[in-house]
Coordinates of C-alpha atoms in Angstrom, one line a residue:
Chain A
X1 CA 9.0 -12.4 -3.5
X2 CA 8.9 -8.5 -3.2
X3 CA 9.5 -6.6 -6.9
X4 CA 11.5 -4.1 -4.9
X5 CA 14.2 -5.5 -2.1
X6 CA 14.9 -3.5 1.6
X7 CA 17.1 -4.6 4.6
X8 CA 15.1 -6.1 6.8
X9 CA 16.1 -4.1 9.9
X10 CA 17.9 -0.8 10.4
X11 CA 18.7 0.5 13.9
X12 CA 19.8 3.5 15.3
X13 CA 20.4 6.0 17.9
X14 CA 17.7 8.9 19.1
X15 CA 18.9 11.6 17.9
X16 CA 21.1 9.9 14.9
X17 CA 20.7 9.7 11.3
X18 CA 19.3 6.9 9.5
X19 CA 19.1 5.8 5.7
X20 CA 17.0 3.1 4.1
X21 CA 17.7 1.5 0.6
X22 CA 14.9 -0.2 -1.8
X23 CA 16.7 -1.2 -4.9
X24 CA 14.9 -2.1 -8.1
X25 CA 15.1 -2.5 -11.8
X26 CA 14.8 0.1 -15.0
X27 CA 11.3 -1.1 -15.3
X28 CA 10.0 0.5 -11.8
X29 CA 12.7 2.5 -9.9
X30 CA 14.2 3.4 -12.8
X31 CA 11.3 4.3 -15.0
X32 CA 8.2 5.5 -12.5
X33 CA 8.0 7.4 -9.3
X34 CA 9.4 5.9 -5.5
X35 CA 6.7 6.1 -2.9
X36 CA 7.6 5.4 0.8
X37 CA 5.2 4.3 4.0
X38 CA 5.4 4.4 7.5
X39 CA 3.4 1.7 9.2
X40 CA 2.7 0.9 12.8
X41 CA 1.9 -2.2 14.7
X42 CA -1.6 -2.9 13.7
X43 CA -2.5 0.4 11.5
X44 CA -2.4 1.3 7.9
X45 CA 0.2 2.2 6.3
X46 CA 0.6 6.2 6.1
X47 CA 2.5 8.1 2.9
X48 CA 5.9 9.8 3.8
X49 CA 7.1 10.5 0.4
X50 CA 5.8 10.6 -3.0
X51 CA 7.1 11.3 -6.5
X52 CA 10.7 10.1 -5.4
X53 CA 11.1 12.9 -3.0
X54 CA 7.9 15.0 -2.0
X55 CA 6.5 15.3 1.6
X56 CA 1.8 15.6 1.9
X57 CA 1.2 18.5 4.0
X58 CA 1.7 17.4 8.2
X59 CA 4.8 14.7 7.1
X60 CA 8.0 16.4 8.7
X61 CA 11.2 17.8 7.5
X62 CA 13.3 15.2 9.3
X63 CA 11.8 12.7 6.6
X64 CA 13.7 12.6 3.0
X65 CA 13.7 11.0 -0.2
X66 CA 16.4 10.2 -2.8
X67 CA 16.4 8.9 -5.9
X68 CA 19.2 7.4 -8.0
X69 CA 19.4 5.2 -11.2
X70 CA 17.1 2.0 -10.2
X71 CA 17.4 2.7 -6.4
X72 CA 16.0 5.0 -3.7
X73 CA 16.8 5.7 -0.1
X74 CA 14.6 7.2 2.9
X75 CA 16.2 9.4 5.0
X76 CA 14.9 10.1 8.8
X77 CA 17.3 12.6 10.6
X78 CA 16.9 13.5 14.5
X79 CA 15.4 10.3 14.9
X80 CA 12.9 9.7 17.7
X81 CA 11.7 6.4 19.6
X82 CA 8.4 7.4 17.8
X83 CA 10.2 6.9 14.7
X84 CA 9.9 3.0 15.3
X85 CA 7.9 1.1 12.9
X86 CA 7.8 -0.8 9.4
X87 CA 8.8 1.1 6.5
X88 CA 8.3 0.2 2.8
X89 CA 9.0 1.6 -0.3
X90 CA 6.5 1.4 -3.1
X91 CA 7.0 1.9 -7.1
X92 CA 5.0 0.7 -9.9
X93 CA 6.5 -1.9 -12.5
X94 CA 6.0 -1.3 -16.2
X95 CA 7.1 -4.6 -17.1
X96 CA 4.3 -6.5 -15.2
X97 CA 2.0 -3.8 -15.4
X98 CA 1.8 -3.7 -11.7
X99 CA 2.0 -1.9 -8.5
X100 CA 5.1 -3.4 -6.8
X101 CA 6.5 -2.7 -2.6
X102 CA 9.5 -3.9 -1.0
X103 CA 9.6 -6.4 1.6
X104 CA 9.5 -3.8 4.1
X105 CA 12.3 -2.3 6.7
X106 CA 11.8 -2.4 10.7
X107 CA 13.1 0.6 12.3
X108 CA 14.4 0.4 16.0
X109 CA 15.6 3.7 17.4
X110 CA 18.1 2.1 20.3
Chain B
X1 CA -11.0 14.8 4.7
X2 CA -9.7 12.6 2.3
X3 CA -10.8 9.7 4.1
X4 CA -11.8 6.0 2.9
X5 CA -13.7 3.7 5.0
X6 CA -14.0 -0.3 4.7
X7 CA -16.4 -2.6 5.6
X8 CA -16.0 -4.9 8.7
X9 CA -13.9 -7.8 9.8
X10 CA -14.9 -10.7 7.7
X11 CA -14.3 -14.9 8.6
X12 CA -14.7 -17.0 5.8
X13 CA -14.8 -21.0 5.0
X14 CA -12.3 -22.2 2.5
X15 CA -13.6 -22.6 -0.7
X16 CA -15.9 -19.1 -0.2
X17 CA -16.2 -16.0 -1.6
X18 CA -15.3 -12.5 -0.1
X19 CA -16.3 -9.0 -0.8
X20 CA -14.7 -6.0 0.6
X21 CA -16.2 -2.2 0.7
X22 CA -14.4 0.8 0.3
X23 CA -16.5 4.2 0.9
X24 CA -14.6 7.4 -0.2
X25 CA -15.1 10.6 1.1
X26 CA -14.3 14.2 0.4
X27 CA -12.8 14.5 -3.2
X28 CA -13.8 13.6 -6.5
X29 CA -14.6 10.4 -7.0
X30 CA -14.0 9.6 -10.0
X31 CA -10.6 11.4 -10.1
X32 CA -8.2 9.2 -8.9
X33 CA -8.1 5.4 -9.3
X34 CA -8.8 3.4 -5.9
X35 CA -5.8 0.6 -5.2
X36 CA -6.4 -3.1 -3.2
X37 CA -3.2 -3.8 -1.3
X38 CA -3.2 -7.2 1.3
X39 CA -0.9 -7.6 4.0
X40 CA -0.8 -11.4 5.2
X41 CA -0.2 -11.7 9.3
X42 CA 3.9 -10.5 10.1
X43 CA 4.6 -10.1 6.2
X44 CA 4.6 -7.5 3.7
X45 CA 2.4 -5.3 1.6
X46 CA 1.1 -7.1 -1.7
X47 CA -0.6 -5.1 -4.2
X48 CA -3.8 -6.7 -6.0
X49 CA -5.4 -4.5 -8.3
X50 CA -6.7 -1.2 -9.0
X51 CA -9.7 0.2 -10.5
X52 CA -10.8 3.7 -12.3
X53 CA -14.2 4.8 -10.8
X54 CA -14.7 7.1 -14.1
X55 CA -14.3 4.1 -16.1
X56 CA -14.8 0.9 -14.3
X57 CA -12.1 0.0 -16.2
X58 CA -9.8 -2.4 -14.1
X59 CA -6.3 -3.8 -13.7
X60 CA -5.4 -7.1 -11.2
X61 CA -2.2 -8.9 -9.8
X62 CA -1.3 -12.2 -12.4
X63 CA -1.1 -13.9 -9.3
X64 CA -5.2 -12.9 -8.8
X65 CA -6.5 -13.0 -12.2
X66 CA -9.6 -14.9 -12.3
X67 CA -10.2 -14.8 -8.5
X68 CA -10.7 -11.2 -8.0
X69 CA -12.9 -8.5 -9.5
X70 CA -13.0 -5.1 -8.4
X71 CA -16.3 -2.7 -8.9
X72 CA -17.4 0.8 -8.4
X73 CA -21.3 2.7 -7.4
X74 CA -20.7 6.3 -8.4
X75 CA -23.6 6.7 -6.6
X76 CA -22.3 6.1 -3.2
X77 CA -18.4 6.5 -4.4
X78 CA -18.1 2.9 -2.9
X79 CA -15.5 0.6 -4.4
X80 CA -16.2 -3.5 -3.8
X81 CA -13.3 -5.8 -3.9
X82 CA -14.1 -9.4 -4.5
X83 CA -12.2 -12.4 -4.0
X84 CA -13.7 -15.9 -4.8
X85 CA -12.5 -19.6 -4.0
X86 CA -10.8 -18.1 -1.0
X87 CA -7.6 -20.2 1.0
X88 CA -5.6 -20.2 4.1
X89 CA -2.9 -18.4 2.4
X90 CA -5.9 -15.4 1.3
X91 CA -6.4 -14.5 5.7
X92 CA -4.4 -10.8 5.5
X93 CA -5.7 -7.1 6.0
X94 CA -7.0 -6.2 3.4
X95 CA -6.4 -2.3 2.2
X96 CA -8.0 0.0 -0.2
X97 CA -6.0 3.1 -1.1
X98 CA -6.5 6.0 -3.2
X99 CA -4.2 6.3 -6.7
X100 CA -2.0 9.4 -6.6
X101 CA 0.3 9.6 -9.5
X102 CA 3.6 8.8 -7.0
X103 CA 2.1 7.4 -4.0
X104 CA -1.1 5.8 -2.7
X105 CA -2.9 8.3 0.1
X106 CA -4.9 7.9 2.1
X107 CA -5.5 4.5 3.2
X108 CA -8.6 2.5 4.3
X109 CA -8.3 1.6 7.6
X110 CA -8.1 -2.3 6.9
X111 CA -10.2 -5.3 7.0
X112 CA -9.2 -8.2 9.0
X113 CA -10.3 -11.7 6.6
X114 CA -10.0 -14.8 8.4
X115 CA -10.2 -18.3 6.6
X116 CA -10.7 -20.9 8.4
X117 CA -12.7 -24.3 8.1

């Protein structure tokens, strides 16, 4: 059972828009920092966003974080068939004293 | 580069112990704390612990306590994961990651533990 919930699929078209929600509670999302991944079929997972809504150096523009109350969405605009893969969303839980992720969202770009 | 680098594939008995390595490169060490994070075959990221490498001082998953222990060698900035009395439901990837205050980067690049009798 994930601390943190995500659809399990999203799909769009190349070119199109996508969002993807993580929703939590006051005692992660709505108290620490949102972190979101980007994983590939059989490699670690790579940071796309940090501190709700902050790119690392060589992670595009097209890539976007939001934060609101105790959820957070992931924005991918332009999207690309290289854009297919297993996203997750990460925050840590003050209640439990934990790091926590949600169950994770698979991307297909139709 | 940031970079950390793990240890091989491991396969296990059930019942056995299992110790991971995690060999950081190209910051300070003892800067930032170094997360475990397992990923079971087709399911999700689980997070198991973290340690401080300044410190030693350590934190584990509930679900974990009293089966893992993490340690650090300053020397070789090398972080060790151990898990003991190991099961079918333990087999994952296992993942070290380095502790940023809103994200964990970069990423070991895994280490494929099979159990199996």
């Amino acid at each position: 059972q994930s601390v943190l919930t995500q659809p399990p699929s999203v799909s769009a078209a190349p070119g199109q828009k996508v969002t993807i929600s993580c929703s939590g509670s006051s005692s992660n999302i709505g108290t620490n920092y949102v972190s979101w991944y980007q994983q590939f079929p059989g490699t670690a997972p790579r940071l796309l966003i940090y501190e709700d809504n902050k790119r690392p150096s060589g992670i595009p523009d097209r890539f976007s974080g939001a934060k609101s109350g105790t959820s957070a969405t992931l924005g991918i605009t332009g999207l690309q068939t290289g854009d297919e893969a297993d996203y997750y969303c990460g925050a840590w839980d003050s209640s439990l004293n934990a790091g926590g992720f949600g169950g994770g969202t698979k991307l297909t770009v139709l | 580069q940031v970079q950390l680098v793990q240890s091989g594939a491991e396969v296990k008995k059930p019942g056995a112990s299992l110790t991971v390595s995690c060999k950081a490169s190209g910051y300070s060490f003892t800067n930032s704390h170094i997360h475990w994070v397992r990923q079971a075959p087709g399911q999700g990221l689980e997070w198991m612990g973290r340690i401080d490498p300044s410190s030693g001082g350590t934190l584990y998953a509930q679900r974990l306590q009293g089966r893992v222990s993490m340690t650090t060698d300053t020397s070789t900035t090398t972080v060790y994961m151990e898990l003991r009395s190991l099961r079918s439901e333990d087999m994952a990837v296992y993942y070290c990651a380095r502790g940023l205050p809103g994200g964990f980067d970069p990423w070991g690049q895994g280490t494929l533990v099979t159990v199996s009798s």
